[in-house]
mmCIF file of C-alpha atoms in Angstrom:
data_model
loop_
_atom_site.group_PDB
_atom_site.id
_atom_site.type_symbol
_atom_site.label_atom_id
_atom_site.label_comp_id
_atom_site.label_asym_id
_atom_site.label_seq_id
_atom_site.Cartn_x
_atom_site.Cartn_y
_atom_site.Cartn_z
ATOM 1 C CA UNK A 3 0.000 0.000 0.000
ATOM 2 C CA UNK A 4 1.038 3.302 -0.446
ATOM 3 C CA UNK A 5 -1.159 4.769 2.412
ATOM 4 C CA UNK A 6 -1.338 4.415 6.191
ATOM 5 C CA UNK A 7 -4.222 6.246 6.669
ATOM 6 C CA UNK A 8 -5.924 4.527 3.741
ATOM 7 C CA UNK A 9 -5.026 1.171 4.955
ATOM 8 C CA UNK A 10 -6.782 2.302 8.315
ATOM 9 C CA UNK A 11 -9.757 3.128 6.822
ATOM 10 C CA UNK A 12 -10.199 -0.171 5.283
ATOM 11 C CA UNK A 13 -9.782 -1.908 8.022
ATOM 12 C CA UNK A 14 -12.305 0.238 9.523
ATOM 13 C CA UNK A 15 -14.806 -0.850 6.831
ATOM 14 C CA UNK A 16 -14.302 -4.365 7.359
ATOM 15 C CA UNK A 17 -14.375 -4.489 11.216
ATOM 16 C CA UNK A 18 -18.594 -4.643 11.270
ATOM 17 C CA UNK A 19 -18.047 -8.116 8.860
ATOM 18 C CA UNK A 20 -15.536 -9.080 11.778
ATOM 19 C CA UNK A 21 -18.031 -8.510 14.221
ATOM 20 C CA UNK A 22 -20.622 -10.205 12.146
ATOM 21 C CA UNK A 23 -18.347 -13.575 11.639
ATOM 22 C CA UNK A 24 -17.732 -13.360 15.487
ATOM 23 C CA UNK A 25 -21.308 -13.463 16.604
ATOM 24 C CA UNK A 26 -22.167 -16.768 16.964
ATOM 25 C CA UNK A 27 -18.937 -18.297 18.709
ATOM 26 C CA UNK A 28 -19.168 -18.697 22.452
ATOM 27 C CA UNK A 29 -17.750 -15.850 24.718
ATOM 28 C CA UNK A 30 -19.985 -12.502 22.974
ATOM 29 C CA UNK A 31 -18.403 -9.474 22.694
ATOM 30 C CA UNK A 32 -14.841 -10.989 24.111
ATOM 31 C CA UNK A 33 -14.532 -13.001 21.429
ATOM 32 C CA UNK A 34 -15.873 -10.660 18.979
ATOM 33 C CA UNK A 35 -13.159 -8.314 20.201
ATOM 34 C CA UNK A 36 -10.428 -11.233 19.579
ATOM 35 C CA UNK A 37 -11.310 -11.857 15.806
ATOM 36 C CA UNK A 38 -11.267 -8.366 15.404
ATOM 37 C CA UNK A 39 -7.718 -8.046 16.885
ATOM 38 C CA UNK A 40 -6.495 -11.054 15.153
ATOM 39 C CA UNK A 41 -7.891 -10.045 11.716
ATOM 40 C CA UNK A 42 -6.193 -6.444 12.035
ATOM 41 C CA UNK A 43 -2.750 -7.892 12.980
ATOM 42 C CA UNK A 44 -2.144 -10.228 10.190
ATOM 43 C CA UNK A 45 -3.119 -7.384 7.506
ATOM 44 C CA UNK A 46 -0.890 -5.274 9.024
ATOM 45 C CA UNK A 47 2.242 -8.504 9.433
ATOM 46 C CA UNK A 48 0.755 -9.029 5.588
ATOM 47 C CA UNK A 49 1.183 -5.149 4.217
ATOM 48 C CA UNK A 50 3.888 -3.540 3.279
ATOM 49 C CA UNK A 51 3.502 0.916 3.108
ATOM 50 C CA UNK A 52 5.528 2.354 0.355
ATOM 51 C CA UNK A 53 7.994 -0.832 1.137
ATOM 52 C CA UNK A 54 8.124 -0.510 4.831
ATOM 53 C CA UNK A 55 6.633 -2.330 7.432
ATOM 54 C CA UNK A 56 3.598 -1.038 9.676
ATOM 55 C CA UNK A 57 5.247 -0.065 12.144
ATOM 56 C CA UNK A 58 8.243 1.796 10.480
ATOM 57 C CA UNK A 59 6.105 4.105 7.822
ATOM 58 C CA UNK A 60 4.968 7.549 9.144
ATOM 59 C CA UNK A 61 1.646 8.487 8.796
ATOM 60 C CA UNK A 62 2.229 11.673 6.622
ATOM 61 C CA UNK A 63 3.778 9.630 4.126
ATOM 62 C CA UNK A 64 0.399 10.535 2.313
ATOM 63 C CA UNK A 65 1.250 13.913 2.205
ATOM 64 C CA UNK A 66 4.314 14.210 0.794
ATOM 65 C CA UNK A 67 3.301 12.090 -2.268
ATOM 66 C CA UNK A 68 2.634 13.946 -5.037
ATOM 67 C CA UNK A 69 -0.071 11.215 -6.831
ATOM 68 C CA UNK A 70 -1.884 11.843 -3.355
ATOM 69 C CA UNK A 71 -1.744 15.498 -3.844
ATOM 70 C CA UNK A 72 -3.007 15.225 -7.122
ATOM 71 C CA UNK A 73 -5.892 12.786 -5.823
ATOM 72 C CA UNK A 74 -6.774 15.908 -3.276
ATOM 73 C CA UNK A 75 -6.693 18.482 -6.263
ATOM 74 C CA UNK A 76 -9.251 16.547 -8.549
ATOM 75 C CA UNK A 77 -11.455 15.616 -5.464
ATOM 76 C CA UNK A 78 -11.746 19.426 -4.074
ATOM 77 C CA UNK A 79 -13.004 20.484 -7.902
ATOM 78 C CA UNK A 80 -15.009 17.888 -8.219
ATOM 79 C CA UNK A 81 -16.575 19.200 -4.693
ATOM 80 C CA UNK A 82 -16.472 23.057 -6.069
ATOM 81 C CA UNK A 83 -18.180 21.678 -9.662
ATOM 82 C CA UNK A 84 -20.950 19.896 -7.295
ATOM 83 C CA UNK A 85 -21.349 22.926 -5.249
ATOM 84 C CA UNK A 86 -22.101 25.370 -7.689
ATOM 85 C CA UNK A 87 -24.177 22.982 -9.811
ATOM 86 C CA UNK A 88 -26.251 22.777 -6.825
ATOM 87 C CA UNK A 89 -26.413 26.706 -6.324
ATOM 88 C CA UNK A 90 -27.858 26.734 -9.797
ATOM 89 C CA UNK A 91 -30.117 24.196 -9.774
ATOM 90 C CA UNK A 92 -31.237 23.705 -6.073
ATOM 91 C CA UNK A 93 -32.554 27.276 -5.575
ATOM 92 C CA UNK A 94 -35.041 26.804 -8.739
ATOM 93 C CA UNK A 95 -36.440 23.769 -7.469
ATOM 94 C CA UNK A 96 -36.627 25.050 -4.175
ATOM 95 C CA UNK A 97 -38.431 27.794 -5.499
ATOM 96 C CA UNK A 98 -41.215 25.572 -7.316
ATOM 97 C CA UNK A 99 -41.945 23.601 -4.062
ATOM 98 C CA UNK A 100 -41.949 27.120 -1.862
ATOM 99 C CA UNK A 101 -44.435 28.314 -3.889
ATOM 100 C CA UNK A 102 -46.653 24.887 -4.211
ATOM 101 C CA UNK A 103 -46.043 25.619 0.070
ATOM 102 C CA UNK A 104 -47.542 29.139 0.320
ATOM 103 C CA UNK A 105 -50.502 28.086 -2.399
ATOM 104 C CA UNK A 106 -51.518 25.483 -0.357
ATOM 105 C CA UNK A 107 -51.412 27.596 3.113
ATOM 106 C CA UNK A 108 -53.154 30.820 1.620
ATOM 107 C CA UNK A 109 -56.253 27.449 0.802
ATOM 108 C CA UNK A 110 -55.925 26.274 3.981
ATOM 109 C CA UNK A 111 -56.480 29.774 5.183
ATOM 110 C CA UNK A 112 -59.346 30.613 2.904
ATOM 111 C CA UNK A 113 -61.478 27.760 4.118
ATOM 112 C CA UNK A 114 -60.718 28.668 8.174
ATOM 113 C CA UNK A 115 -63.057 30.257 9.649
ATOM 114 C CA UNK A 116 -62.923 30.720 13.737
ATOM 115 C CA UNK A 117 -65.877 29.397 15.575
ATOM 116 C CA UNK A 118 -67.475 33.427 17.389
ATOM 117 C CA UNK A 119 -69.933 32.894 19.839
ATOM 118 C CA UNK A 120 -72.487 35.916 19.371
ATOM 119 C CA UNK A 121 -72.532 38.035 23.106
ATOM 120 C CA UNK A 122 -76.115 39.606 23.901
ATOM 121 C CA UNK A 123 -75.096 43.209 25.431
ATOM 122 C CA UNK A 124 -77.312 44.614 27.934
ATOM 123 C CA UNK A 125 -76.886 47.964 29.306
ATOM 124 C CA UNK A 126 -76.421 48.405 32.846
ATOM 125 C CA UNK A 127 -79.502 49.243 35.150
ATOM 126 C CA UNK A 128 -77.890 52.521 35.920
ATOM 127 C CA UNK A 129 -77.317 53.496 32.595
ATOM 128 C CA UNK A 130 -81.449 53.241 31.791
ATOM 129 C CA UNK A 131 -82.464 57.184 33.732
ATOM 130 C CA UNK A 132 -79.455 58.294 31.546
ATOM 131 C CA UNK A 133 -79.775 56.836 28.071
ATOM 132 C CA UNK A 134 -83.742 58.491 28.722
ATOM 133 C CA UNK A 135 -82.508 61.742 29.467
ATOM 134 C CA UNK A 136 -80.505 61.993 26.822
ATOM 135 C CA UNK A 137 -83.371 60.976 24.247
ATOM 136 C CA UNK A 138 -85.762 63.406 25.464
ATOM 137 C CA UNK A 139 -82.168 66.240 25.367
ATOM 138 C CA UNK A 140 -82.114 65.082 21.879
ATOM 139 C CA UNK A 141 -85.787 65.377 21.047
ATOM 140 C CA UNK A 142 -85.391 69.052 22.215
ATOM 141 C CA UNK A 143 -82.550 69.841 20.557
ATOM 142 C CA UNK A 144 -83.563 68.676 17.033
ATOM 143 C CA UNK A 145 -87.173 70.563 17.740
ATOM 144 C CA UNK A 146 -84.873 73.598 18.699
ATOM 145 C CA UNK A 147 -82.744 73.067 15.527
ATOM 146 C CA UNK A 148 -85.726 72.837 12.833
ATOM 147 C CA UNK A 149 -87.626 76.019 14.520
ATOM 148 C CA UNK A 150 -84.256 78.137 14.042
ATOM 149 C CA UNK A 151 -83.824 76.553 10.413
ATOM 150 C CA UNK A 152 -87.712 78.007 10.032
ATOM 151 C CA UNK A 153 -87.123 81.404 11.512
ATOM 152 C CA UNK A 154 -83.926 81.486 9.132
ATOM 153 C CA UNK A 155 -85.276 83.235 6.255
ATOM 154 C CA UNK A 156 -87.118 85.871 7.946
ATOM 155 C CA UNK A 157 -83.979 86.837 9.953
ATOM 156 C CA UNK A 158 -82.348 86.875 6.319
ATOM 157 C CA UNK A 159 -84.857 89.274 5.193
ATOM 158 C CA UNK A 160 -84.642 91.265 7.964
ATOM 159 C CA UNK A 161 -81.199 91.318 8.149
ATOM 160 C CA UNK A 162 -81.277 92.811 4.127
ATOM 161 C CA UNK A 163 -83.478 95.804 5.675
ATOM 162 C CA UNK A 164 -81.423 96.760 8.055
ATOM 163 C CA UNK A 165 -78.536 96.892 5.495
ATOM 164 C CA UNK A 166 -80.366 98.645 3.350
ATOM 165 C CA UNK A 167 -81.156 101.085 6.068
ATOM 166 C CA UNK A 168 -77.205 101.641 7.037
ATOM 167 C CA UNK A 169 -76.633 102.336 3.392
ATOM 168 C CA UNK A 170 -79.147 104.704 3.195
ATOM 169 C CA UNK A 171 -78.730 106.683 6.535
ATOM 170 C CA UNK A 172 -75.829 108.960 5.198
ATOM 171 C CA UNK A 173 -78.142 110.395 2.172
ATOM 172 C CA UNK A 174 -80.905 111.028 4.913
ATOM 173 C CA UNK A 175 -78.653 112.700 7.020
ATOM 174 C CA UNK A 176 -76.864 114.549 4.428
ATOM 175 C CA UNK A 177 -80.785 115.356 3.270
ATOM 176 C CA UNK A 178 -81.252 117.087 6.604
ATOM 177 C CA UNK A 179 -78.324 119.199 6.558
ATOM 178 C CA UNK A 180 -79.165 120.448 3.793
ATOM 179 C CA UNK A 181 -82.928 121.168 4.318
ATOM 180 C CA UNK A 182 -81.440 122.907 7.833
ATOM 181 C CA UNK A 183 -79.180 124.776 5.738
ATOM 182 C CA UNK A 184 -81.369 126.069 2.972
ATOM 183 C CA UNK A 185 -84.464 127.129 6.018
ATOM 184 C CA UNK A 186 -81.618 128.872 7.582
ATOM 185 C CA UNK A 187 -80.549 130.567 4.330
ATOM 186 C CA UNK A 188 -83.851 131.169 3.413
ATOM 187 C CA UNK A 189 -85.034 132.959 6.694
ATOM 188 C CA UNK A 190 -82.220 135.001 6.656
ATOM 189 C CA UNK A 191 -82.827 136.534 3.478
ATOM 190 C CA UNK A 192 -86.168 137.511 4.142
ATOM 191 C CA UNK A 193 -85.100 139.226 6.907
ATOM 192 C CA UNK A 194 -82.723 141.237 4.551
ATOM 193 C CA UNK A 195 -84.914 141.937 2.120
ATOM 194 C CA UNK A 196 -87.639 143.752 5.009
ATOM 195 C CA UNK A 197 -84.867 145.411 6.503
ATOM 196 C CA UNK A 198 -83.788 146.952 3.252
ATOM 197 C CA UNK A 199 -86.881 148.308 1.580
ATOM 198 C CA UNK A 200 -87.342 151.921 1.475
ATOM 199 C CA UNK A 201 -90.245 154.172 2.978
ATOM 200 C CA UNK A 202 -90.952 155.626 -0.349
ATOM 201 C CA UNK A 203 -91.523 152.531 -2.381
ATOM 202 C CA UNK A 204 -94.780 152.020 -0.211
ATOM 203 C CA UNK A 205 -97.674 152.691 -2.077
ATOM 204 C CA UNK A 206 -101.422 153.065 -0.776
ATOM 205 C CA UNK A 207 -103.973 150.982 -2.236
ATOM 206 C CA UNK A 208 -107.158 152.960 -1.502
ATOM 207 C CA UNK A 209 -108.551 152.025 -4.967
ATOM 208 C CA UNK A 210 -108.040 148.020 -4.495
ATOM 209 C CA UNK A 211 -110.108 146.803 -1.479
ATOM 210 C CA UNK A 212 -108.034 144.801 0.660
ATOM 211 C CA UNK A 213 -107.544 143.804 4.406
ATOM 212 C CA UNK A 214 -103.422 145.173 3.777
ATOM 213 C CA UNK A 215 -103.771 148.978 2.854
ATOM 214 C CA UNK A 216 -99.875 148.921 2.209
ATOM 215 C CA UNK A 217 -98.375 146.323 -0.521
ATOM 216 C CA UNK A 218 -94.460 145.935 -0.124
ATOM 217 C CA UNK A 219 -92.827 145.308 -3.312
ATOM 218 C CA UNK A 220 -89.370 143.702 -2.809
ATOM 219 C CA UNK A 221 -86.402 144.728 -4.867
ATOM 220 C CA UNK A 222 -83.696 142.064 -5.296
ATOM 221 C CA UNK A 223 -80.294 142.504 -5.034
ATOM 222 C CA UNK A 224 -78.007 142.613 -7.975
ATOM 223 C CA UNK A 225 -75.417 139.575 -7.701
ATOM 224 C CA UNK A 226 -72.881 141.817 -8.342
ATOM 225 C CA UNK A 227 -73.742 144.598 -6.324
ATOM 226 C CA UNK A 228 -71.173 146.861 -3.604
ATOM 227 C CA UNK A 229 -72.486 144.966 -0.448
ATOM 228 C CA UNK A 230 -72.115 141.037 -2.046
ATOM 229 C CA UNK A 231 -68.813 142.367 -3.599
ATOM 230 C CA UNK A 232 -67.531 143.408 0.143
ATOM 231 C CA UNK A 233 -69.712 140.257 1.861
ATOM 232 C CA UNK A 234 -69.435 137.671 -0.181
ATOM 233 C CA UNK A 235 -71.562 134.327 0.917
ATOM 234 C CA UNK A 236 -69.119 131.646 1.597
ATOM 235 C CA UNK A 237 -69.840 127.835 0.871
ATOM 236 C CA UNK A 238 -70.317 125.597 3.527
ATOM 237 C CA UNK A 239 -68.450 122.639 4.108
ATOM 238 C CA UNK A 240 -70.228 119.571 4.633
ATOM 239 C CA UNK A 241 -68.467 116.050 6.149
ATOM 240 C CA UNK A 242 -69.829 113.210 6.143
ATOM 241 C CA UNK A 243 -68.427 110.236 8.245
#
């Protein structure tokens, strides 16, 4: 042989037939232990390693052969070919039977269905006076509501008057000013006018019968006469807020 190691292994492989032969001679596992022993020492007296005995070759006499080196090489490819072979193939197939999986447990999950008992809930004798209250606070209410949404166009309406009213309260009190100003104006003038007639410009009426004996004719003043020349009548100013 040209391996120590090997030639262990073989033996290792036929110690169970040892054991087997061994079985049915007297003495059990003594004797089974004896055959073994026996059968181990004449392949080793038998079997030569590399040309030396047993127990003069090394055990890393494997090692330092080169034909056993080579025997590694080709066996660690052959393990790296396997490997990826099965990283290319294994995850595909894996994949089919994942997905058979998950089909069949999204069926199974379909056709569960989880046994509910339906519970009757009753409300609590306290909770009777309130739940009543409440209805008859909501009966109120809603009457309350619809009366307001009734009333809601008449408050509209009313609510248009009065804005028409603000809009027109600055005319009407602008109209007042003015009426104040022209009774003012116009009062005044009269009083000019009988203040400025002369004595002689009274004539009798004794021909006419009348309850007035006198008639006063009224002369009007030029506008551009000496005393509106000096006196001029001045505008007034009117503000409105």
């Amino acid at each position: 042989c040209c391996s120590r190691r090997g030639l262990d292994a073989v033996l290792e492989l036929c110690a169970p037939f040892v054991r087997a032969l061994a079985q049915g001679q007297p003495g059990g596992a003594a004797a089974e232990a004896d055959a073994l022993w026996n059968f181990e020492t004449a392949v080793r007296e038998n079997v030569t390693i590399n040309g030396q005995p047993w127990g003069e070759a090394s055990d890393d006499s494997r090692l330092q052969s080169d034909s056993n080196i080579k025997i590694l090489e080709d066996q660690f490819d052959e393990l790296i070919v396997e490997t990826a072979t099965r990283r290319k193939q294994w995850p595909k197939k894996i994949l089919v039977h994942a997905i058979q999986t998950m089909k069949a447990e999204q069926e199974m999950l379909k056709l569960y269905q989880p046994v509910v008992k339906p519970a009757e809930i009753r409300p609590q004798p306290s909770q009777d006076a309130y739940i009543a209250d409440l209805k008859q606070a909501t009966q109120v209410a809603s009457k309350q509501i619809s009366e307001a949404m009734q009333s809601i166009p008449a408050l509209i309406e009313k609510a248009e008057g009065f804005s028409q009213a603000l809009t027109l309260q600055p005319t009407l009190e602008l109209c007042k000013l003015r009426q104040e100003v022209f009774s003012g104006c116009k009062a005044k003038e009269e009083n000019n006018d009988q203040n400025l007639v002369p004595p002689g410009e009274v004539t009798p009426t004794g021909t006419v019968p009348s309850k007035n004996p006198y008639v006063l004719v009224k002369r009007r003043k030029a506008a551009d006469s000496l005393e509106r020349k000096r006196y001029p009548l001045r505008r007034r100013k009117i503000s409105l807020s």
